[in-house]
């Protein structure tokens, strides 16, 4: 069984009916486990695929990733961690030295650039951080490295698109009232597929459409992030009673659509699907990086070949054992293999649910209260003013 893609064993580790969860006075949330196959052929017709692509082209696509701008506050400063603290956290085997693998386990991405053992050695050499060249850093050597030094070196060296975490262009298509009938129909179909209340799906992110040219890729990643006490979800941050410096995208469900059949490459890879155990440190063995979709897609446990109109559906979180969203499902790790021929078009619908039950409930009530006064005014749903009321409008380009 492929538990990652809705082929669940019994009992399912995913949220199950209880049978309904009261989310607010006007909304009940059924959280179901569906015996759906990993791929759903014919979820979109050829005509629908064509329309979605054309709407994305009309809207205009932007680069999916750029390097982090200079001058940003360093994460270590936000967390108030000393170099010694960080060193000890990275030193997994506590031998007093940082191996390349240990650094990459926690720092795979630096300013939008995908770090590999080879590129990390190059950075060490350029910054003269590893005088003996053995690939190991002592605490004193580690202290010589800083976030700004990393950034300056990477900018001076120059970066190719193939060295980025992802190499693609994307746009967002509104699916609310007044949207194109194909986009509205697709959202309604996703609502039926997930068996979630329409109101909950309507408050989730718009449709993301992505284009990968030849050479395009997206290294393996999780669509959603783990939620800790000091973390808030992007979509419910307005309902957070406290203040938190950290936000993450709480994407309970991913529905991925293939808008064309790719001539070569472009598969969706799930490196650790059905593994018995998951350990980040084991993702790099003998210089084979399972997260590297440019080199090692063929070593993934599961590959899904793009086929026009097909949808793939999976959960990004496990159950908390009480019928609500629990911890991040680490086995949902996935990426886009490099496109070797032609162009790849895909779209994503993410269903946003906050693992913090109370915060999700507050968010639902806030949105409900904000919408009530507007109804008698009958604003044009296509107007900019109505679109500005989209609770996700301030974060689409950050996701």
mmCIF file of C-alpha atoms in Angstrom:
data_model
loop_
_atom_site.group_PDB
_atom_site.id
_atom_site.type_symbol
_atom_site.label_atom_id
_atom_site.label_comp_id
_atom_site.label_asym_id
_atom_site.label_seq_id
_atom_site.Cartn_x
_atom_site.Cartn_y
_atom_site.Cartn_z
ATOM 1 C CA UNK A 1 0.000 0.000 0.000
ATOM 2 C CA UNK A 2 1.088 3.582 -0.620
ATOM 3 C CA UNK A 3 -0.110 5.340 2.475
ATOM 4 C CA UNK A 4 1.200 8.622 1.119
ATOM 5 C CA UNK A 5 -1.295 8.718 -1.731
ATOM 6 C CA UNK A 6 -4.524 7.608 -0.118
ATOM 7 C CA UNK A 7 -4.023 3.861 -0.378
ATOM 8 C CA UNK A 8 -4.426 3.501 3.347
ATOM 9 C CA UNK A 9 -3.854 0.438 5.480
ATOM 10 C CA UNK A 10 -6.360 -0.162 8.231
ATOM 11 C CA UNK A 11 -6.493 1.621 10.582
ATOM 12 C CA UNK A 12 -5.609 4.765 8.658
ATOM 13 C CA UNK A 13 -3.024 7.133 10.188
ATOM 14 C CA UNK A 14 -4.944 10.034 8.677
ATOM 15 C CA UNK A 15 -7.830 11.998 10.170
ATOM 16 C CA UNK A 16 -11.020 9.952 10.229
ATOM 17 C CA UNK A 17 -14.702 10.852 10.751
ATOM 18 C CA UNK A 18 -15.778 11.457 14.286
ATOM 19 C CA UNK A 19 -18.231 11.746 12.417
ATOM 20 C CA UNK A 20 -18.217 15.558 12.208
ATOM 21 C CA UNK A 21 -16.138 18.163 13.958
ATOM 22 C CA UNK A 22 -17.765 21.423 15.029
ATOM 23 C CA UNK A 23 -15.525 24.135 13.643
ATOM 24 C CA UNK A 24 -17.870 27.082 14.147
ATOM 25 C CA UNK A 25 -21.586 27.535 14.800
ATOM 26 C CA UNK A 26 -22.232 27.425 11.051
ATOM 27 C CA UNK A 27 -19.617 24.966 9.794
ATOM 28 C CA UNK A 28 -19.007 21.275 10.381
ATOM 29 C CA UNK A 29 -15.804 19.713 9.138
ATOM 30 C CA UNK A 30 -15.837 16.068 8.079
ATOM 31 C CA UNK A 31 -12.265 14.799 7.990
ATOM 32 C CA UNK A 32 -12.246 11.610 5.980
ATOM 33 C CA UNK A 33 -9.884 8.913 4.814
ATOM 34 C CA UNK A 34 -10.725 7.938 1.247
ATOM 35 C CA UNK A 35 -9.715 4.683 -0.498
ATOM 36 C CA UNK A 36 -8.798 6.638 -3.631
ATOM 37 C CA UNK A 37 -6.040 5.443 -6.000
ATOM 38 C CA UNK A 38 -2.898 7.575 -6.196
ATOM 39 C CA UNK A 39 -3.676 8.816 -9.710
ATOM 40 C CA UNK A 40 -7.083 9.990 -10.935
ATOM 41 C CA UNK A 41 -7.079 9.892 -14.768
ATOM 42 C CA UNK A 42 -9.447 12.200 -16.597
ATOM 43 C CA UNK A 43 -10.034 14.539 -13.659
ATOM 44 C CA UNK A 44 -9.785 17.401 -16.165
ATOM 45 C CA UNK A 45 -10.814 17.273 -19.807
ATOM 46 C CA UNK A 46 -8.450 18.313 -22.598
ATOM 47 C CA UNK A 47 -10.502 21.480 -23.044
ATOM 48 C CA UNK A 48 -10.253 22.339 -19.336
ATOM 49 C CA UNK A 49 -6.483 21.820 -19.392
ATOM 50 C CA UNK A 50 -6.220 24.130 -22.405
ATOM 51 C CA UNK A 51 -8.328 26.848 -20.751
ATOM 52 C CA UNK A 52 -6.333 26.773 -17.488
ATOM 53 C CA UNK A 53 -3.050 27.114 -19.396
ATOM 54 C CA UNK A 54 -4.418 29.972 -21.495
ATOM 55 C CA UNK A 55 -5.764 31.808 -18.442
ATOM 56 C CA UNK A 56 -2.341 31.488 -16.787
ATOM 57 C CA UNK A 57 -0.634 32.852 -19.898
ATOM 58 C CA UNK A 58 -3.104 35.734 -20.033
ATOM 59 C CA UNK A 59 -2.495 36.542 -16.353
ATOM 60 C CA UNK A 60 1.276 36.346 -16.815
ATOM 61 C CA UNK A 61 3.761 34.113 -15.008
ATOM 62 C CA UNK A 62 6.632 35.190 -12.769
ATOM 63 C CA UNK A 63 9.801 33.436 -11.666
ATOM 64 C CA UNK A 64 8.947 30.981 -8.900
ATOM 65 C CA UNK A 65 12.101 31.720 -6.979
ATOM 66 C CA UNK A 66 14.690 34.432 -6.625
ATOM 67 C CA UNK A 67 17.551 34.773 -4.209
ATOM 68 C CA UNK A 68 16.773 36.174 -0.781
ATOM 69 C CA UNK A 69 17.256 39.976 -0.766
ATOM 70 C CA UNK A 70 20.185 41.361 1.161
ATOM 71 C CA UNK A 71 19.718 42.842 4.589
ATOM 72 C CA UNK A 72 17.185 40.323 5.878
ATOM 73 C CA UNK A 73 17.285 39.411 9.553
ATOM 74 C CA UNK A 74 19.134 36.179 10.153
ATOM 75 C CA UNK A 75 17.123 33.262 11.520
ATOM 76 C CA UNK A 76 19.652 32.699 14.289
ATOM 77 C CA UNK A 77 19.142 36.276 15.458
ATOM 78 C CA UNK A 78 15.374 35.771 15.560
ATOM 79 C CA UNK A 79 15.814 32.628 17.618
ATOM 80 C CA UNK A 80 18.512 34.232 19.780
ATOM 81 C CA UNK A 81 20.866 31.308 19.217
ATOM 82 C CA UNK A 82 24.601 31.606 19.735
ATOM 83 C CA UNK A 83 27.092 30.022 17.302
ATOM 84 C CA UNK A 84 27.742 27.378 19.965
ATOM 85 C CA UNK A 85 24.019 26.586 20.153
ATOM 86 C CA UNK A 86 23.735 26.208 16.398
ATOM 87 C CA UNK A 87 26.898 24.091 16.221
ATOM 88 C CA UNK A 88 25.581 21.690 18.855
ATOM 89 C CA UNK A 89 22.218 21.413 17.088
ATOM 90 C CA UNK A 90 23.900 20.583 13.788
ATOM 91 C CA UNK A 91 26.402 18.158 15.324
ATOM 92 C CA UNK A 92 24.077 15.143 15.224
ATOM 93 C CA UNK A 93 26.612 12.578 16.448
ATOM 94 C CA UNK A 94 28.077 15.026 18.980
ATOM 95 C CA UNK A 95 31.671 14.323 17.949
ATOM 96 C CA UNK A 96 32.690 17.996 18.029
ATOM 97 C CA UNK A 97 32.982 18.258 14.244
ATOM 98 C CA UNK A 98 30.451 19.156 11.564
ATOM 99 C CA UNK A 99 30.396 16.795 8.609
ATOM 100 C CA UNK A 100 29.039 17.954 5.250
ATOM 101 C CA UNK A 101 26.084 15.625 5.672
ATOM 102 C CA UNK A 102 25.214 17.090 9.070
ATOM 103 C CA UNK A 103 25.256 20.644 7.741
ATOM 104 C CA UNK A 104 23.135 19.741 4.714
ATOM 105 C CA UNK A 105 20.568 17.900 6.831
ATOM 106 C CA UNK A 106 19.517 21.195 8.425
ATOM 107 C CA UNK A 107 20.742 23.730 5.883
ATOM 108 C CA UNK A 108 19.918 22.298 2.464
ATOM 109 C CA UNK A 109 18.783 25.695 1.183
ATOM 110 C CA UNK A 110 20.767 28.899 1.540
ATOM 111 C CA UNK A 111 19.286 32.121 0.160
ATOM 112 C CA UNK A 112 17.273 30.149 -2.383
ATOM 113 C CA UNK A 113 20.245 28.093 -3.583
ATOM 114 C CA UNK A 114 20.300 24.313 -3.373
ATOM 115 C CA UNK A 115 23.391 23.199 -1.490
ATOM 116 C CA UNK A 116 25.151 19.957 -2.363
ATOM 117 C CA UNK A 117 28.284 18.384 -0.853
ATOM 118 C CA UNK A 118 30.303 19.761 -3.780
ATOM 119 C CA UNK A 119 28.879 23.290 -3.567
ATOM 120 C CA UNK A 120 29.374 23.329 0.200
ATOM 121 C CA UNK A 121 33.045 22.376 -0.245
ATOM 122 C CA UNK A 122 33.358 25.211 -2.784
ATOM 123 C CA UNK A 123 31.889 27.687 -0.284
ATOM 124 C CA UNK A 124 34.234 26.463 2.456
ATOM 125 C CA UNK A 125 37.181 26.969 0.113
ATOM 126 C CA UNK A 126 36.012 30.406 -1.039
ATOM 127 C CA UNK A 127 35.531 31.583 2.538
ATOM 128 C CA UNK A 128 38.683 29.809 3.769
ATOM 129 C CA UNK A 129 36.567 28.161 6.440
ATOM 130 C CA UNK A 130 38.163 24.714 6.155
ATOM 131 C CA UNK A 131 41.960 25.236 6.085
ATOM 132 C CA UNK A 132 42.855 21.540 6.077
ATOM 133 C CA UNK A 133 40.269 20.757 3.353
ATOM 134 C CA UNK A 134 38.907 17.650 5.071
ATOM 135 C CA UNK A 135 35.265 18.759 4.822
ATOM 136 C CA UNK A 136 34.942 18.903 8.612
ATOM 137 C CA UNK A 137 34.355 22.048 10.637
ATOM 138 C CA UNK A 138 35.436 22.524 14.218
ATOM 139 C CA UNK A 139 33.558 24.932 16.453
ATOM 140 C CA UNK A 140 36.222 27.601 15.909
ATOM 141 C CA UNK A 141 36.059 27.159 12.116
ATOM 142 C CA UNK A 142 32.267 27.248 12.227
ATOM 143 C CA UNK A 143 32.331 30.564 14.103
ATOM 144 C CA UNK A 144 34.123 32.132 11.141
ATOM 145 C CA UNK A 145 31.098 31.510 8.942
ATOM 146 C CA UNK A 146 28.202 33.946 9.028
ATOM 147 C CA UNK A 147 24.960 34.322 7.119
ATOM 148 C CA UNK A 148 26.215 37.503 5.452
ATOM 149 C CA UNK A 149 29.448 35.815 4.404
ATOM 150 C CA UNK A 150 27.480 32.999 2.772
ATOM 151 C CA UNK A 151 25.257 35.471 0.949
ATOM 152 C CA UNK A 152 28.109 37.667 -0.270
ATOM 153 C CA UNK A 153 30.036 34.691 -1.600
ATOM 154 C CA UNK A 154 27.046 33.236 -3.445
ATOM 155 C CA UNK A 155 26.218 36.569 -5.052
ATOM 156 C CA UNK A 156 29.801 37.212 -6.131
ATOM 157 C CA UNK A 157 30.118 33.740 -7.614
ATOM 158 C CA UNK A 158 26.868 34.034 -9.553
ATOM 159 C CA UNK A 159 24.006 31.557 -9.634
ATOM 160 C CA UNK A 160 22.582 29.516 -12.504
ATOM 161 C CA UNK A 161 18.901 28.547 -12.613
ATOM 162 C CA UNK A 162 19.858 24.892 -12.310
ATOM 163 C CA UNK A 163 21.393 25.658 -8.909
ATOM 164 C CA UNK A 164 18.160 27.002 -7.445
ATOM 165 C CA UNK A 165 15.775 24.968 -5.325
ATOM 166 C CA UNK A 166 13.210 25.322 -8.086
ATOM 167 C CA UNK A 167 13.437 26.476 -11.683
ATOM 168 C CA UNK A 168 9.989 27.398 -12.971
ATOM 169 C CA UNK A 169 7.463 30.189 -13.489
ATOM 170 C CA UNK A 170 4.026 30.413 -11.901
ATOM 171 C CA UNK A 171 0.895 32.468 -11.395
ATOM 172 C CA UNK A 172 -2.258 32.361 -9.251
ATOM 173 C CA UNK A 173 -5.797 32.110 -10.638
ATOM 174 C CA UNK A 174 -8.775 33.299 -8.610
ATOM 175 C CA UNK A 175 -11.496 30.633 -8.225
ATOM 176 C CA UNK A 176 -14.136 32.551 -6.268
ATOM 177 C CA UNK A 177 -17.462 33.954 -7.407
ATOM 178 C CA UNK A 178 -17.212 35.541 -10.823
ATOM 179 C CA UNK A 179 -14.171 33.473 -11.854
ATOM 180 C CA UNK A 180 -14.070 31.587 -15.162
ATOM 181 C CA UNK A 181 -16.521 28.675 -15.211
ATOM 182 C CA UNK A 182 -13.675 26.162 -15.682
ATOM 183 C CA UNK A 183 -11.906 27.417 -12.548
ATOM 184 C CA UNK A 184 -15.131 27.414 -10.547
ATOM 185 C CA UNK A 185 -15.962 23.928 -11.773
ATOM 186 C CA UNK A 186 -12.520 22.666 -10.843
ATOM 187 C CA UNK A 187 -12.846 23.986 -7.289
ATOM 188 C CA UNK A 188 -16.291 22.375 -6.955
ATOM 189 C CA UNK A 189 -14.839 19.070 -8.166
ATOM 190 C CA UNK A 190 -12.023 19.316 -5.613
ATOM 191 C CA UNK A 191 -14.628 19.951 -2.912
ATOM 192 C CA UNK A 192 -16.441 16.737 -3.862
ATOM 193 C CA UNK A 193 -13.159 14.819 -4.049
ATOM 194 C CA UNK A 194 -11.980 15.890 -0.592
ATOM 195 C CA UNK A 195 -15.487 15.713 0.963
ATOM 196 C CA UNK A 196 -14.792 18.933 2.818
ATOM 197 C CA UNK A 197 -17.304 21.758 3.338
ATOM 198 C CA UNK A 198 -17.401 24.186 0.375
ATOM 199 C CA UNK A 199 -16.822 27.123 2.742
ATOM 200 C CA UNK A 200 -13.528 25.640 3.898
ATOM 201 C CA UNK A 201 -12.300 24.988 0.349
ATOM 202 C CA UNK A 202 -13.376 28.476 -0.746
ATOM 203 C CA UNK A 203 -11.187 30.028 1.959
ATOM 204 C CA UNK A 204 -8.102 28.123 0.811
ATOM 205 C CA UNK A 205 -5.477 29.329 -1.638
ATOM 206 C CA UNK A 206 -6.325 30.077 -5.268
ATOM 207 C CA UNK A 207 -5.190 27.749 -8.026
ATOM 208 C CA UNK A 208 -1.442 27.887 -8.618
ATOM 209 C CA UNK A 209 -0.379 27.205 -12.212
ATOM 210 C CA UNK A 210 3.278 26.360 -12.879
ATOM 211 C CA UNK A 211 5.292 26.066 -16.083
ATOM 212 C CA UNK A 212 8.596 24.188 -16.273
ATOM 213 C CA UNK A 213 10.666 24.680 -19.401
ATOM 214 C CA UNK A 214 13.306 22.188 -20.501
ATOM 215 C CA UNK A 215 15.766 21.918 -17.605
ATOM 216 C CA UNK A 216 13.111 22.974 -15.090
ATOM 217 C CA UNK A 217 12.894 21.156 -11.767
ATOM 218 C CA UNK A 218 11.776 21.401 -8.145
ATOM 219 C CA UNK A 219 13.899 19.607 -5.565
ATOM 220 C CA UNK A 220 12.078 17.403 -3.068
ATOM 221 C CA UNK A 221 10.197 19.298 -0.370
ATOM 222 C CA UNK A 222 7.081 19.263 1.793
ATOM 223 C CA UNK A 223 4.134 21.392 0.678
ATOM 224 C CA UNK A 224 3.438 22.306 4.270
ATOM 225 C CA UNK A 225 5.594 23.014 7.277
ATOM 226 C CA UNK A 226 5.608 21.602 10.795
ATOM 227 C CA UNK A 227 3.651 23.716 13.242
ATOM 228 C CA UNK A 228 5.284 24.413 16.601
ATOM 229 C CA UNK A 229 3.902 26.518 19.475
ATOM 230 C CA UNK A 230 5.841 29.557 18.213
ATOM 231 C CA UNK A 231 4.631 29.106 14.607
ATOM 232 C CA UNK A 232 1.441 30.388 12.986
ATOM 233 C CA UNK A 233 -0.201 29.439 9.713
ATOM 234 C CA UNK A 234 -0.230 31.968 6.874
ATOM 235 C CA UNK A 235 -3.972 31.727 6.384
ATOM 236 C CA UNK A 236 -4.998 32.082 10.057
ATOM 237 C CA UNK A 237 -2.424 34.579 11.303
ATOM 238 C CA UNK A 238 -5.117 37.249 11.694
ATOM 239 C CA UNK A 239 -6.804 34.997 14.247
ATOM 240 C CA UNK A 240 -3.629 34.446 16.278
ATOM 241 C CA UNK A 241 -3.938 35.894 19.760
ATOM 242 C CA UNK A 242 -0.190 36.273 20.217
ATOM 243 C CA UNK A 243 2.679 37.402 18.042
ATOM 244 C CA UNK A 244 5.040 34.993 16.327
ATOM 245 C CA UNK A 245 8.039 35.669 14.083
ATOM 246 C CA UNK A 246 7.490 32.397 12.205
ATOM 247 C CA UNK A 247 4.803 31.513 9.685
ATOM 248 C CA UNK A 248 4.255 28.436 7.576
ATOM 249 C CA UNK A 249 1.790 27.324 4.933
ATOM 250 C CA UNK A 250 -0.621 24.868 6.568
ATOM 251 C CA UNK A 251 -1.675 22.838 3.557
ATOM 252 C CA UNK A 252 -3.660 19.878 4.814
ATOM 253 C CA UNK A 253 -4.348 18.446 1.334
ATOM 254 C CA UNK A 254 -2.552 18.754 -2.008
ATOM 255 C CA UNK A 255 -4.365 18.121 -5.288
ATOM 256 C CA UNK A 256 -1.906 18.251 -8.188
ATOM 257 C CA UNK A 257 -3.168 18.453 -11.778
ATOM 258 C CA UNK A 258 -1.166 17.638 -14.901
ATOM 259 C CA UNK A 259 -2.182 20.056 -17.642
ATOM 260 C CA UNK A 260 -0.151 18.360 -20.364
ATOM 261 C CA UNK A 261 1.717 15.142 -21.080
ATOM 262 C CA UNK A 262 5.458 15.830 -20.927
ATOM 263 C CA UNK A 263 7.700 14.606 -23.729
ATOM 264 C CA UNK A 264 10.593 13.757 -21.432
ATOM 265 C CA UNK A 265 11.139 13.785 -17.665
ATOM 266 C CA UNK A 266 9.034 15.948 -15.377
ATOM 267 C CA UNK A 267 7.788 13.096 -13.205
ATOM 268 C CA UNK A 268 6.596 13.772 -9.669
ATOM 269 C CA UNK A 269 8.952 11.904 -7.340
ATOM 270 C CA UNK A 270 8.178 10.677 -3.827
ATOM 271 C CA UNK A 271 11.616 9.641 -2.507
ATOM 272 C CA UNK A 272 10.546 7.966 0.752
ATOM 273 C CA UNK A 273 6.987 6.815 0.017
ATOM 274 C CA UNK A 274 6.313 3.584 1.959
ATOM 275 C CA UNK A 275 9.648 3.636 3.756
ATOM 276 C CA UNK A 276 9.519 1.884 7.117
ATOM 277 C CA UNK A 277 11.328 4.779 8.809
ATOM 278 C CA UNK A 278 12.134 8.386 8.000
ATOM 279 C CA UNK A 279 15.430 9.983 8.990
ATOM 280 C CA UNK A 280 16.636 13.215 7.441
ATOM 281 C CA UNK A 281 20.266 12.246 7.807
ATOM 282 C CA UNK A 282 19.683 9.117 5.699
ATOM 283 C CA UNK A 283 18.511 11.170 2.727
ATOM 284 C CA UNK A 284 22.167 11.654 1.774
ATOM 285 C CA UNK A 285 24.161 8.441 1.596
ATOM 286 C CA UNK A 286 27.500 8.017 -0.200
ATOM 287 C CA UNK A 287 27.014 11.420 -1.862
ATOM 288 C CA UNK A 288 23.630 10.276 -3.288
ATOM 289 C CA UNK A 289 21.116 12.965 -2.346
ATOM 290 C CA UNK A 290 17.563 11.624 -2.598
ATOM 291 C CA UNK A 291 16.183 15.161 -2.536
ATOM 292 C CA UNK A 292 18.087 16.098 -5.701
ATOM 293 C CA UNK A 293 15.522 15.796 -8.503
ATOM 294 C CA UNK A 294 18.053 16.750 -11.166
ATOM 295 C CA UNK A 295 20.253 13.726 -10.504
ATOM 296 C CA UNK A 296 18.498 11.073 -8.433
ATOM 297 C CA UNK A 297 14.820 10.937 -9.376
ATOM 298 C CA UNK A 298 15.285 7.338 -10.528
ATOM 299 C CA UNK A 299 16.129 6.367 -6.938
ATOM 300 C CA UNK A 300 12.773 7.562 -5.557
ATOM 301 C CA UNK A 301 10.368 4.949 -4.231
ATOM 302 C CA UNK A 302 7.531 6.295 -6.355
ATOM 303 C CA UNK A 303 7.460 8.192 -9.655
ATOM 304 C CA UNK A 304 4.256 9.542 -11.202
ATOM 305 C CA UNK A 305 4.503 10.304 -14.914
ATOM 306 C CA UNK A 306 2.679 13.471 -16.060
ATOM 307 C CA UNK A 307 -0.418 12.642 -18.099
ATOM 308 C CA UNK A 308 -2.772 15.374 -19.305
ATOM 309 C CA UNK A 309 -5.919 15.631 -17.198
ATOM 310 C CA UNK A 310 -4.690 13.368 -14.387
ATOM 311 C CA UNK A 311 -4.880 14.476 -10.761
ATOM 312 C CA UNK A 312 -2.803 13.238 -7.825
ATOM 313 C CA UNK A 313 -4.158 13.718 -4.298
ATOM 314 C CA UNK A 314 -2.424 13.305 -0.932
ATOM 315 C CA UNK A 315 -2.524 14.458 2.683
ATOM 316 C CA UNK A 316 0.366 16.456 4.143
ATOM 317 C CA UNK A 317 -0.544 15.848 7.791
ATOM 318 C CA UNK A 318 -1.351 12.857 9.958
ATOM 319 C CA UNK A 319 -4.197 12.680 12.457
ATOM 320 C CA UNK A 320 -3.781 13.874 16.022
ATOM 321 C CA UNK A 321 -5.693 10.767 17.125
ATOM 322 C CA UNK A 322 -8.764 12.836 17.962
ATOM 323 C CA UNK A 323 -10.061 13.465 14.457
ATOM 324 C CA UNK A 324 -8.168 16.695 13.815
ATOM 325 C CA UNK A 325 -4.994 17.603 11.946
ATOM 326 C CA UNK A 326 -1.857 16.376 13.690
ATOM 327 C CA UNK A 327 1.842 16.300 12.847
ATOM 328 C CA UNK A 328 3.365 16.826 9.422
ATOM 329 C CA UNK A 329 3.527 13.598 7.400
ATOM 330 C CA UNK A 330 7.209 13.473 6.556
ATOM 331 C CA UNK A 331 6.577 10.755 3.965
ATOM 332 C CA UNK A 332 4.717 13.298 1.798
ATOM 333 C CA UNK A 333 8.148 14.538 0.679
ATOM 334 C CA UNK A 334 8.011 15.043 -3.106
ATOM 335 C CA UNK A 335 9.594 16.963 -5.964
ATOM 336 C CA UNK A 336 9.479 17.628 -9.684
ATOM 337 C CA UNK A 337 12.049 15.738 -11.757
ATOM 338 C CA UNK A 338 14.015 17.724 -14.318
ATOM 339 C CA UNK A 339 12.213 18.199 -17.646
ATOM 340 C CA UNK A 340 14.445 16.735 -20.339
ATOM 341 C CA UNK A 341 12.213 17.400 -23.353
ATOM 342 C CA UNK A 342 9.377 19.815 -24.006
ATOM 343 C CA UNK A 343 7.462 21.845 -21.424
ATOM 344 C CA UNK A 344 5.571 20.801 -18.305
ATOM 345 C CA UNK A 345 2.376 22.503 -17.099
ATOM 346 C CA UNK A 346 0.868 21.656 -13.717
ATOM 347 C CA UNK A 347 -1.589 23.252 -11.298
ATOM 348 C CA UNK A 348 -2.010 22.915 -7.535
ATOM 349 C CA UNK A 349 -5.038 23.247 -5.295
ATOM 350 C CA UNK A 350 -4.089 23.341 -1.611
ATOM 351 C CA UNK A 351 -6.664 23.032 1.152
ATOM 352 C CA UNK A 352 -5.574 25.099 4.155
ATOM 353 C CA UNK A 353 -6.409 23.901 7.660
ATOM 354 C CA UNK A 354 -4.661 25.028 10.835
ATOM 355 C CA UNK A 355 -3.513 22.176 13.104
ATOM 356 C CA UNK A 356 -4.462 24.510 15.966
ATOM 357 C CA UNK A 357 -8.181 23.747 16.173
ATOM 358 C CA UNK A 358 -9.089 26.847 18.184
ATOM 359 C CA UNK A 359 -7.185 29.183 15.875
ATOM 360 C CA UNK A 360 -8.881 27.705 12.793
ATOM 361 C CA UNK A 361 -12.270 28.173 14.492
ATOM 362 C CA UNK A 362 -11.480 31.824 15.343
ATOM 363 C CA UNK A 363 -10.394 32.421 11.760
ATOM 364 C CA UNK A 364 -13.652 30.983 10.400
ATOM 365 C CA UNK A 365 -15.670 33.213 12.720
ATOM 366 C CA UNK A 366 -13.643 36.314 11.780
ATOM 367 C CA UNK A 367 -14.137 35.728 8.063
ATOM 368 C CA UNK A 368 -17.838 35.082 8.593
ATOM 369 C CA UNK A 369 -18.214 38.344 10.531
ATOM 370 C CA UNK A 370 -16.308 40.328 7.898
ATOM 371 C CA UNK A 371 -18.438 38.964 5.074
ATOM 372 C CA UNK A 372 -21.842 39.711 6.610
ATOM 373 C CA UNK A 373 -21.859 43.539 6.236
ATOM 374 C CA UNK A 374 -20.748 43.293 2.613
ATOM 375 C CA UNK A 375 -23.584 41.091 1.387
ATOM 376 C CA UNK A 376 -26.326 43.746 1.072
ATOM 377 C CA UNK A 377 -24.002 45.949 -0.985
ATOM 378 C CA UNK A 378 -23.851 43.333 -3.814
ATOM 379 C CA UNK A 379 -20.390 44.287 -4.952
ATOM 380 C CA UNK A 380 -19.260 42.988 -8.317
ATOM 381 C CA UNK A 381 -17.300 39.791 -7.500
ATOM 382 C CA UNK A 382 -14.879 40.604 -10.324
ATOM 383 C CA UNK A 383 -13.990 44.030 -8.949
ATOM 384 C CA UNK A 384 -10.569 44.731 -7.482
ATOM 385 C CA UNK A 385 -12.224 45.767 -4.237
ATOM 386 C CA UNK A 386 -13.814 42.343 -3.785
ATOM 387 C CA UNK A 387 -10.627 40.574 -4.655
ATOM 388 C CA UNK A 388 -8.765 42.633 -2.098
ATOM 389 C CA UNK A 389 -10.970 41.050 0.553
ATOM 390 C CA UNK A 390 -9.437 37.662 -0.257
ATOM 391 C CA UNK A 391 -7.869 36.673 3.105
ATOM 392 C CA UNK A 392 -4.868 35.201 1.265
ATOM 393 C CA UNK A 393 -4.183 38.168 -1.028
ATOM 394 C CA UNK A 394 -1.183 39.354 0.976
ATOM 395 C CA UNK A 395 0.674 36.087 0.890
ATOM 396 C CA UNK A 396 0.186 34.471 -2.528
ATOM 397 C CA UNK A 397 3.579 35.494 -3.872
ATOM 398 C CA UNK A 398 5.331 34.374 -0.691
ATOM 399 C CA UNK A 399 4.194 30.760 -0.799
#
